[in-house]
Amino acid sequence: MAAPGVFGGLLRRLGGFGVRVRRSLHTSPAMSVQITRGLLKKYGEKRVIDTPITEMGFAGIATGAAMAGLRPICEFMTFNFSMQAIDQVVNSAAKALYMSAGTIHVPIVFRGPNGASAGVGAQHSQCFAAWYGHCPGLKVISPWNSIDCKGLLKAAIRDDDPVVFLENELMYGVPFDMPEEAQSPDFLLPIGKAHVERTGQHITVVAHSRIVGFCLEAAAALAKEGIECEVINLRSIRPLDMATVEQSVMKTNHLMTVEGGWPIFGVGAEICASVMEGPAFDYLDAPAMRVTGVDVPMPYARNLEELAGPQVKDIITAARRMVTGKEESRATA
């Protein structure tokens, strides 16, 4: 059975207290402003609050509601706007448990689209996985498919501490097969556990969010050349499941990370450093490699936008070079 979309069906069934903001910038039914459509009518204005466009304000209201015992879901139309509320997310929600000596839990979910969309320019195209993954006190989730989204969002709502839930706007309208188990109303996925999407013996490829699909597409192409990739879907950025990554590297002896964010201090950099410091380092037959977005603000022009983010061909070229040890000529790359 195919899911109607990554989030649409699930959120319409959630009964938790929600705080959200609406804007009219997008008209496609797959866009972020449509994801919670119908909740206000179903649950009423006491449980679904349509706020003014003031991110610091409604994030603060939601954080205070969590401290008072509710379980709010705070929606940012895009995580780029969470920069207006980062004091509430990092200084209030993330640090309350530590600063209260373990007496104040903040069971809140900050959710919304993250990373590059399409044609929205530099200020609306940033990946915040590394930003929020850097902060102790937060759990950070970056799902890829419908199974990830359902199981992890339900787990995030049930968690007693703040969770940053990084969706991807370009995935909202993408259908995925949902196994019988995942359709159960009690279906949950553990936070902090990665999933091996494809097994392989030659190279470990680690990714999160939309880029997982790119890696699977690249792996299918490389398999025709005799290169078998093991593709790991991180699912969770913090906590990071290094045990799964290390186990895979010990088998394949090669590691490549792929992400849409910038290279400097990124998720891939953390994974590579952790492998270097851990038991899998001695199993590497070649230096670990990162495939990332280009270290520039996202261009607005479509052709430049495509060049600024990792593409399937980039993953194929990098994996082939790592496994074979051969540099491709500019004509064949």
mmCIF file of C-alpha atoms in Angstrom:
data_model
loop_
_atom_site.group_PDB
_atom_site.id
_atom_site.type_symbol
_atom_site.label_atom_id
_atom_site.label_comp_id
_atom_site.label_asym_id
_atom_site.label_seq_id
_atom_site.Cartn_x
_atom_site.Cartn_y
_atom_site.Cartn_z
ATOM 1 C CA MET A 1 0.000 0.000 0.000
ATOM 2 C CA ALA A 2 1.348 3.415 -0.914
ATOM 3 C CA ALA A 3 1.192 6.233 1.626
ATOM 4 C CA PRO A 4 -0.573 9.405 0.442
ATOM 5 C CA GLY A 5 2.531 11.402 1.239
ATOM 6 C CA VAL A 6 5.238 11.604 3.837
ATOM 7 C CA PHE A 7 3.266 13.420 6.497
ATOM 8 C CA GLY A 8 -0.241 14.281 5.340
ATOM 9 C CA GLY A 9 -2.178 11.235 6.523
ATOM 10 C CA LEU A 10 -0.322 10.924 9.809
ATOM 11 C CA LEU A 11 -0.683 14.484 11.053
ATOM 12 C CA ARG A 12 -4.402 14.500 10.389
ATOM 13 C CA ARG A 13 -4.728 11.649 12.876
ATOM 14 C CA LEU A 14 -2.566 13.109 15.622
ATOM 15 C CA GLY A 15 -4.439 14.397 18.644
ATOM 16 C CA GLY A 16 -1.595 16.229 20.362
ATOM 17 C CA PHE A 17 -1.668 19.907 21.257
ATOM 18 C CA GLY A 18 -0.265 21.837 18.312
ATOM 19 C CA VAL A 19 1.115 25.304 17.693
ATOM 20 C CA ARG A 20 1.454 26.307 14.072
ATOM 21 C CA VAL A 21 1.723 29.298 11.768
ATOM 22 C CA ARG A 22 0.136 29.671 8.334
ATOM 23 C CA ARG A 23 1.345 31.619 5.319
ATOM 24 C CA SER A 24 0.076 31.846 1.777
ATOM 25 C CA LEU A 25 3.429 31.692 -0.035
ATOM 26 C CA HIS A 26 2.860 28.174 -1.393
ATOM 27 C CA THR A 27 -0.178 26.855 -3.244
ATOM 28 C CA SER A 28 0.812 23.256 -4.014
ATOM 29 C CA PRO A 29 -1.027 20.689 -1.842
ATOM 30 C CA ALA A 30 2.321 19.016 -1.208
ATOM 31 C CA MET A 31 3.869 22.138 0.334
ATOM 32 C CA SER A 32 4.490 22.698 4.025
ATOM 33 C CA VAL A 33 1.483 24.932 4.687
ATOM 34 C CA GLN A 34 -0.863 22.101 3.673
ATOM 35 C CA ILE A 35 0.551 19.437 5.985
ATOM 36 C CA THR A 36 -1.624 20.271 9.001
ATOM 37 C CA ARG A 37 -4.704 21.118 6.942
ATOM 38 C CA GLY A 38 -7.862 19.929 8.664
ATOM 39 C CA LEU A 39 -6.473 19.734 12.207
ATOM 40 C CA LEU A 40 -8.079 23.002 13.325
ATOM 41 C CA LYS A 41 -11.499 21.860 12.180
ATOM 42 C CA LYS A 42 -11.091 18.429 13.737
ATOM 43 C CA TYR A 43 -9.596 19.351 17.115
ATOM 44 C CA GLY A 44 -10.631 22.961 17.646
ATOM 45 C CA GLU A 45 -8.842 26.205 18.402
ATOM 46 C CA LYS A 46 -7.860 25.188 21.939
ATOM 47 C CA ARG A 47 -5.661 22.385 20.600
ATOM 48 C CA VAL A 48 -4.533 23.860 17.278
ATOM 49 C CA ILE A 49 -3.429 27.467 17.564
ATOM 50 C CA ASP A 50 -2.983 29.489 14.378
ATOM 51 C CA THR A 51 -0.536 32.163 15.510
ATOM 52 C CA PRO A 52 0.746 35.430 14.085
ATOM 53 C CA ILE A 53 3.981 35.196 12.103
ATOM 54 C CA THR A 54 6.352 35.676 15.017
ATOM 55 C CA GLU A 55 8.613 32.674 15.404
ATOM 56 C CA MET A 56 10.192 33.720 18.696
ATOM 57 C CA GLY A 57 6.744 34.310 20.137
ATOM 58 C CA PHE A 58 5.017 31.061 19.216
ATOM 59 C CA ALA A 59 8.143 28.973 19.901
ATOM 60 C CA GLY A 60 8.271 30.557 23.362
ATOM 61 C CA ILE A 61 4.576 29.870 23.959
ATOM 62 C CA ALA A 62 5.058 26.254 22.920
ATOM 63 C CA THR A 63 8.155 25.828 25.105
ATOM 64 C CA GLY A 64 6.312 27.247 28.106
ATOM 65 C CA ALA A 65 3.358 24.954 27.408
ATOM 66 C CA ALA A 66 5.729 21.978 27.417
ATOM 67 C CA MET A 67 7.210 23.057 30.748
ATOM 68 C CA ALA A 68 3.677 23.267 32.112
ATOM 69 C CA GLY A 69 2.909 19.659 31.169
ATOM 70 C CA LEU A 70 1.534 19.734 27.622
ATOM 71 C CA ARG A 71 3.189 18.096 24.602
ATOM 72 C CA PRO A 72 3.147 20.812 21.933
ATOM 73 C CA ILE A 73 4.136 20.394 18.302
ATOM 74 C CA CYS A 74 5.632 23.688 17.147
ATOM 75 C CA GLU A 75 5.627 24.070 13.375
ATOM 76 C CA PHE A 76 8.022 26.311 11.473
ATOM 77 C CA MET A 77 6.934 26.819 7.877
ATOM 78 C CA THR A 78 10.633 26.279 7.150
ATOM 79 C CA PHE A 79 13.477 25.755 9.595
ATOM 80 C CA ASN A 80 15.182 28.809 8.149
ATOM 81 C CA PHE A 81 12.654 30.810 10.165
ATOM 82 C CA SER A 82 13.647 28.939 13.325
ATOM 83 C CA MET A 83 16.660 31.248 13.418
ATOM 84 C CA GLN A 84 14.227 33.882 14.691
ATOM 85 C CA ALA A 85 13.401 31.528 17.578
ATOM 86 C CA ILE A 86 16.749 29.850 18.187
ATOM 87 C CA ASP A 87 17.019 31.329 21.683
ATOM 88 C CA GLN A 88 13.811 29.522 22.661
ATOM 89 C CA VAL A 89 14.946 26.252 21.060
ATOM 90 C CA VAL A 90 18.538 26.180 22.336
ATOM 91 C CA ASN A 91 18.604 28.298 25.491
ATOM 92 C CA SER A 92 15.152 27.495 26.878
ATOM 93 C CA ALA A 93 13.966 24.101 25.611
ATOM 94 C CA ALA A 94 17.323 22.344 25.253
ATOM 95 C CA LYS A 95 18.899 23.522 28.525
ATOM 96 C CA ALA A 96 15.951 23.476 30.931
ATOM 97 C CA LEU A 97 16.454 19.896 32.132
ATOM 98 C CA TYR A 98 20.156 20.443 32.874
ATOM 99 C CA MET A 99 19.704 23.867 34.480
ATOM 100 C CA SER A 100 16.849 22.602 36.675
ATOM 101 C CA ALA A 101 18.907 19.658 37.950
ATOM 102 C CA GLY A 102 16.630 17.241 36.122
ATOM 103 C CA THR A 103 13.339 18.602 37.446
ATOM 104 C CA ILE A 104 11.940 20.358 34.347
ATOM 105 C CA HIS A 105 11.301 18.273 31.257
ATOM 106 C CA VAL A 106 10.341 19.996 27.998
ATOM 107 C CA PRO A 107 8.410 17.450 25.874
ATOM 108 C CA ILE A 108 8.142 19.506 22.696
ATOM 109 C CA VAL A 109 8.579 18.745 18.988
ATOM 110 C CA PHE A 110 9.858 21.496 16.706
ATOM 111 C CA ARG A 111 8.979 20.360 13.180
ATOM 112 C CA GLY A 112 8.989 21.716 9.637
ATOM 113 C CA PRO A 113 10.833 21.490 6.308
ATOM 114 C CA ASN A 114 14.618 21.669 6.322
ATOM 115 C CA GLY A 115 17.320 21.993 3.699
ATOM 116 C CA ALA A 116 17.082 22.959 0.061
ATOM 117 C CA SER A 117 13.690 23.146 -1.625
ATOM 118 C CA ALA A 118 13.458 24.445 -5.188
ATOM 119 C CA GLY A 119 13.926 28.000 -6.411
ATOM 120 C CA VAL A 120 13.639 29.684 -3.015
ATOM 121 C CA GLY A 121 17.117 31.211 -2.815
ATOM 122 C CA ALA A 122 19.868 31.350 -0.213
ATOM 123 C CA GLN A 123 17.814 32.399 2.813
ATOM 124 C CA HIS A 124 15.362 29.494 2.525
ATOM 125 C CA SER A 125 17.665 26.628 1.538
ATOM 126 C CA GLN A 126 19.871 25.821 4.540
ATOM 127 C CA CYS A 127 20.234 22.448 6.230
ATOM 128 C CA PHE A 128 20.031 22.742 10.018
ATOM 129 C CA ALA A 129 21.008 19.157 10.870
ATOM 130 C CA ALA A 130 24.519 20.144 11.962
ATOM 131 C CA TRP A 131 23.305 23.383 13.614
ATOM 132 C CA TYR A 132 20.917 21.683 16.003
ATOM 133 C CA GLY A 133 22.877 18.434 16.170
ATOM 134 C CA HIS A 134 25.659 20.455 17.815
ATOM 135 C CA CYS A 135 23.506 21.322 20.852
ATOM 136 C CA PRO A 136 23.337 19.086 23.940
ATOM 137 C CA GLY A 137 19.799 18.736 25.254
ATOM 138 C CA LEU A 138 18.209 18.336 21.823
ATOM 139 C CA LYS A 139 17.350 15.184 19.921
ATOM 140 C CA VAL A 140 17.504 15.755 16.171
ATOM 141 C CA ILE A 141 15.694 13.585 13.640
ATOM 142 C CA SER A 142 16.035 13.706 9.847
ATOM 143 C CA PRO A 143 13.650 11.188 8.240
ATOM 144 C CA TRP A 144 13.626 9.985 4.649
ATOM 145 C CA ASN A 145 10.570 7.858 3.841
ATOM 146 C CA SER A 146 7.038 7.372 5.169
ATOM 147 C CA ILE A 147 8.096 4.658 7.608
ATOM 148 C CA ASP A 148 10.703 7.005 9.112
ATOM 149 C CA CYS A 149 8.255 9.879 9.329
ATOM 150 C CA LYS A 150 5.437 7.982 10.979
ATOM 151 C CA GLY A 151 7.489 5.935 13.413
ATOM 152 C CA LEU A 152 9.845 8.721 14.420
ATOM 153 C CA LEU A 153 7.293 11.533 14.670
ATOM 154 C CA LYS A 154 5.147 9.419 16.978
ATOM 155 C CA ALA A 155 8.255 8.589 19.016
ATOM 156 C CA ALA A 156 9.236 12.264 19.135
ATOM 157 C CA ILE A 157 5.836 13.292 20.493
ATOM 158 C CA ARG A 158 6.118 10.662 23.221
ATOM 159 C CA ASP A 159 9.651 11.720 24.188
ATOM 160 C CA ASP A 160 9.965 13.687 27.418
ATOM 161 C CA ASP A 161 12.595 16.034 26.043
ATOM 162 C CA PRO A 162 12.805 18.473 23.086
ATOM 163 C CA VAL A 163 13.059 16.990 19.601
ATOM 164 C CA VAL A 164 13.927 18.862 16.408
ATOM 165 C CA PHE A 165 12.187 17.082 13.525
ATOM 166 C CA LEU A 166 13.754 18.041 10.197
ATOM 167 C CA GLU A 167 11.461 17.213 7.285
ATOM 168 C CA ASN A 168 12.155 17.881 3.610
ATOM 169 C CA GLU A 169 9.644 19.864 1.586
ATOM 170 C CA LEU A 170 10.464 18.113 -1.676
ATOM 171 C CA MET A 171 9.505 14.774 -0.082
ATOM 172 C CA TYR A 172 5.992 15.772 1.020
ATOM 173 C CA GLY A 173 4.324 14.561 -2.160
ATOM 174 C CA VAL A 174 6.476 11.450 -2.681
ATOM 175 C CA PRO A 175 4.641 8.135 -2.044
ATOM 176 C CA PHE A 176 6.335 5.164 -0.384
ATOM 177 C CA ASP A 177 5.198 1.613 0.240
ATOM 178 C CA MET A 178 4.053 1.087 3.821
ATOM 179 C CA PRO A 179 4.371 -2.463 5.178
ATOM 180 C CA GLU A 180 1.587 -3.879 7.311
ATOM 181 C CA GLU A 181 3.593 -3.396 10.494
ATOM 182 C CA ALA A 182 4.044 0.328 9.835
ATOM 183 C CA GLN A 183 0.302 0.832 9.356
ATOM 184 C CA SER A 184 -0.420 -0.191 12.939
ATOM 185 C CA PRO A 185 -1.529 2.739 15.165
ATOM 186 C CA ASP A 186 1.037 1.540 17.726
ATOM 187 C CA PHE A 187 3.962 1.614 15.275
ATOM 188 C CA LEU A 188 7.028 3.435 16.632
ATOM 189 C CA LEU A 189 10.690 3.641 15.651
ATOM 190 C CA PRO A 190 13.483 4.134 18.202
ATOM 191 C CA ILE A 191 15.170 7.525 18.196
ATOM 192 C CA GLY A 192 18.915 7.173 17.699
ATOM 193 C CA LYS A 193 18.895 4.044 15.567
ATOM 194 C CA ALA A 194 20.011 4.078 11.915
ATOM 195 C CA HIS A 195 18.635 1.711 9.266
ATOM 196 C CA VAL A 196 20.521 -0.171 6.565
ATOM 197 C CA GLU A 197 18.467 0.479 3.417
ATOM 198 C CA ARG A 198 20.666 -1.625 1.129
ATOM 199 C CA THR A 199 23.349 -4.153 2.004
ATOM 200 C CA GLY A 200 26.666 -4.248 0.179
ATOM 201 C CA GLN A 201 30.265 -5.361 0.587
ATOM 202 C CA HIS A 202 32.452 -2.767 -1.133
ATOM 203 C CA ILE A 203 31.630 0.657 0.340
ATOM 204 C CA THR A 204 29.526 2.126 3.151
ATOM 205 C CA VAL A 205 27.465 5.153 2.101
ATOM 206 C CA VAL A 206 25.867 7.132 4.939
ATOM 207 C CA ALA A 207 23.176 9.765 4.382
ATOM 208 C CA HIS A 208 20.021 11.293 5.822
ATOM 209 C CA SER A 209 16.787 12.840 4.580
ATOM 210 C CA ARG A 210 16.155 13.194 0.828
ATOM 211 C CA ILE A 211 19.761 12.332 -0.046
ATOM 212 C CA VAL A 212 19.161 8.721 1.035
ATOM 213 C CA GLY A 213 17.106 8.282 -2.131
ATOM 214 C CA PHE A 214 19.961 9.703 -4.215
ATOM 215 C CA CYS A 215 22.348 7.209 -2.618
ATOM 216 C CA LEU A 216 20.046 4.278 -3.365
ATOM 217 C CA GLU A 217 19.774 5.382 -6.979
ATOM 218 C CA ALA A 218 23.557 5.655 -7.206
ATOM 219 C CA ALA A 219 23.970 2.256 -5.552
ATOM 220 C CA ALA A 220 21.695 0.645 -8.154
ATOM 221 C CA ALA A 221 23.799 2.119 -10.949
ATOM 222 C CA LEU A 222 27.093 1.110 -9.326
ATOM 223 C CA ALA A 223 25.857 -2.454 -8.827
ATOM 224 C CA LYS A 224 25.810 -2.840 -12.619
ATOM 225 C CA GLU A 225 29.547 -2.159 -12.536
ATOM 226 C CA GLY A 226 30.145 -4.718 -9.800
ATOM 227 C CA ILE A 227 30.401 -2.170 -6.954
ATOM 228 C CA GLU A 228 28.025 -3.059 -4.112
ATOM 229 C CA CYS A 229 27.189 -0.162 -1.800
ATOM 230 C CA GLU A 230 25.835 -0.536 1.704
ATOM 231 C CA VAL A 231 23.490 2.444 2.141
ATOM 232 C CA ILE A 232 22.755 3.581 5.699
ATOM 233 C CA ASN A 233 19.829 5.891 6.441
ATOM 234 C CA LEU A 234 20.848 7.730 9.622
ATOM 235 C CA ARG A 235 17.269 8.699 10.586
ATOM 236 C CA SER A 236 18.664 10.348 13.726
ATOM 237 C CA ILE A 237 21.354 13.051 13.785
ATOM 238 C CA ARG A 238 21.505 13.308 17.559
ATOM 239 C CA PRO A 239 21.945 10.782 19.038
ATOM 240 C CA LEU A 240 24.076 9.470 16.187
ATOM 241 C CA ASP A 241 24.107 5.700 15.665
ATOM 242 C CA MET A 242 27.823 5.190 15.154
ATOM 243 C CA ALA A 243 27.611 1.503 16.077
ATOM 244 C CA THR A 244 25.719 0.734 12.859
ATOM 245 C CA VAL A 245 28.155 2.823 10.801
ATOM 246 C CA GLU A 246 31.212 1.208 12.381
ATOM 247 C CA GLN A 247 29.860 -2.303 11.905
ATOM 248 C CA SER A 248 29.314 -1.579 8.219
ATOM 249 C CA VAL A 249 32.761 -0.019 7.734
ATOM 250 C CA MET A 250 34.407 -3.050 9.310
ATOM 251 C CA LYS A 251 32.749 -5.104 6.569
ATOM 252 C CA THR A 252 33.214 -2.849 3.513
ATOM 253 C CA ASN A 253 36.530 -1.152 4.463
ATOM 254 C CA HIS A 254 35.387 2.075 2.776
ATOM 255 C CA LEU A 255 33.310 5.010 4.048
ATOM 256 C CA MET A 256 31.580 7.827 2.210
ATOM 257 C CA THR A 257 29.121 10.281 3.748
ATOM 258 C CA VAL A 258 26.622 12.238 1.657
ATOM 259 C CA GLU A 259 24.572 15.256 2.775
ATOM 260 C CA GLY A 260 22.886 18.302 1.321
ATOM 261 C CA GLY A 261 24.378 20.662 3.888
ATOM 262 C CA TRP A 262 27.647 22.552 3.784
ATOM 263 C CA PRO A 263 30.929 20.627 4.221
ATOM 264 C CA ILE A 264 32.490 22.626 7.053
ATOM 265 C CA PHE A 265 31.611 21.188 10.509
ATOM 266 C CA GLY A 266 28.863 19.098 8.917
ATOM 267 C CA VAL A 267 27.195 15.798 9.807
ATOM 268 C CA GLY A 268 29.622 13.939 7.539
ATOM 269 C CA ALA A 269 32.585 15.578 9.237
ATOM 270 C CA GLU A 270 31.364 14.304 12.608
ATOM 271 C CA ILE A 271 30.887 10.779 11.273
ATOM 272 C CA CYS A 272 34.326 10.708 9.700
ATOM 273 C CA ALA A 273 35.956 12.013 12.898
ATOM 274 C CA SER A 274 34.086 9.457 15.006
ATOM 275 C CA VAL A 275 35.229 6.617 12.754
ATOM 276 C CA MET A 276 38.807 7.859 12.979
ATOM 277 C CA GLU A 277 38.600 7.853 16.784
ATOM 278 C CA GLY A 278 36.831 4.500 17.037
ATOM 279 C CA PRO A 279 37.399 0.784 16.420
ATOM 280 C CA ALA A 280 36.540 0.931 12.693
ATOM 281 C CA PHE A 281 39.506 3.148 11.761
ATOM 282 C CA ASP A 282 41.956 0.265 11.338
ATOM 283 C CA TYR A 283 39.572 -1.406 8.894
ATOM 284 C CA LEU A 284 39.642 1.443 6.372
ATOM 285 C CA ASP A 285 41.489 0.707 3.129
ATOM 286 C CA ALA A 286 41.222 4.334 1.971
ATOM 287 C CA PRO A 287 40.574 7.720 3.582
ATOM 288 C CA ALA A 288 36.922 8.426 4.329
ATOM 289 C CA MET A 289 35.257 10.763 1.847
ATOM 290 C CA ARG A 290 32.505 13.396 2.093
ATOM 291 C CA VAL A 291 30.080 14.381 -0.664
ATOM 292 C CA THR A 292 28.261 17.557 0.374
ATOM 293 C CA GLY A 293 26.624 20.715 -0.795
ATOM 294 C CA VAL A 294 29.000 23.345 -2.133
ATOM 295 C CA ASP A 295 30.359 25.795 0.449
ATOM 296 C CA VAL A 296 28.353 28.774 -0.854
ATOM 297 C CA PRO A 297 24.893 30.244 -0.143
ATOM 298 C CA MET A 298 22.323 28.500 -2.334
ATOM 299 C CA PRO A 299 22.019 30.230 -5.746
ATOM 300 C CA TYR A 300 18.585 31.178 -7.044
ATOM 301 C CA ALA A 301 19.186 30.234 -10.697
ATOM 302 C CA ARG A 302 18.013 26.676 -11.337
ATOM 303 C CA ASN A 303 21.155 25.501 -13.134
ATOM 304 C CA LEU A 304 23.391 26.841 -10.372
ATOM 305 C CA GLU A 305 21.069 25.467 -7.684
ATOM 306 C CA GLU A 306 21.555 21.955 -9.081
ATOM 307 C CA LEU A 307 25.326 22.393 -9.120
ATOM 308 C CA ALA A 308 25.303 23.572 -5.488
ATOM 309 C CA GLY A 309 23.855 20.339 -4.109
ATOM 310 C CA PRO A 310 25.049 16.726 -4.326
ATOM 311 C CA GLN A 311 23.570 14.823 -7.274
ATOM 312 C CA VAL A 312 23.389 11.116 -8.060
ATOM 313 C CA LYS A 313 26.229 11.433 -10.563
ATOM 314 C CA ASP A 314 28.469 12.972 -7.887
ATOM 315 C CA ILE A 315 27.845 10.018 -5.574
ATOM 316 C CA ILE A 316 28.554 7.529 -8.360
ATOM 317 C CA THR A 317 31.795 9.263 -9.332
ATOM 318 C CA ALA A 318 33.053 9.524 -5.747
ATOM 319 C CA ALA A 319 32.201 5.923 -4.855
ATOM 320 C CA ARG A 320 33.770 4.585 -8.041
ATOM 321 C CA ARG A 321 36.944 6.560 -7.397
ATOM 322 C CA MET A 322 37.160 5.355 -3.797
ATOM 323 C CA VAL A 323 36.665 1.666 -4.575
ATOM 324 C CA THR A 324 38.774 1.471 -7.749
ATOM 325 C CA GLY A 325 41.370 4.056 -6.783
ATOM 326 C CA LYS A 326 41.193 5.532 -10.267
ATOM 327 C CA GLU A 327 40.611 9.196 -11.088
ATOM 328 C CA GLU A 328 38.113 9.823 -13.873
ATOM 329 C CA SER A 329 39.002 12.152 -16.713
ATOM 330 C CA ARG A 330 36.986 15.346 -17.054
ATOM 331 C CA ALA A 331 35.479 13.947 -20.263
ATOM 332 C CA THR A 332 34.088 10.807 -18.615
ATOM 333 C CA ALA A 333 33.167 12.155 -15.155
#
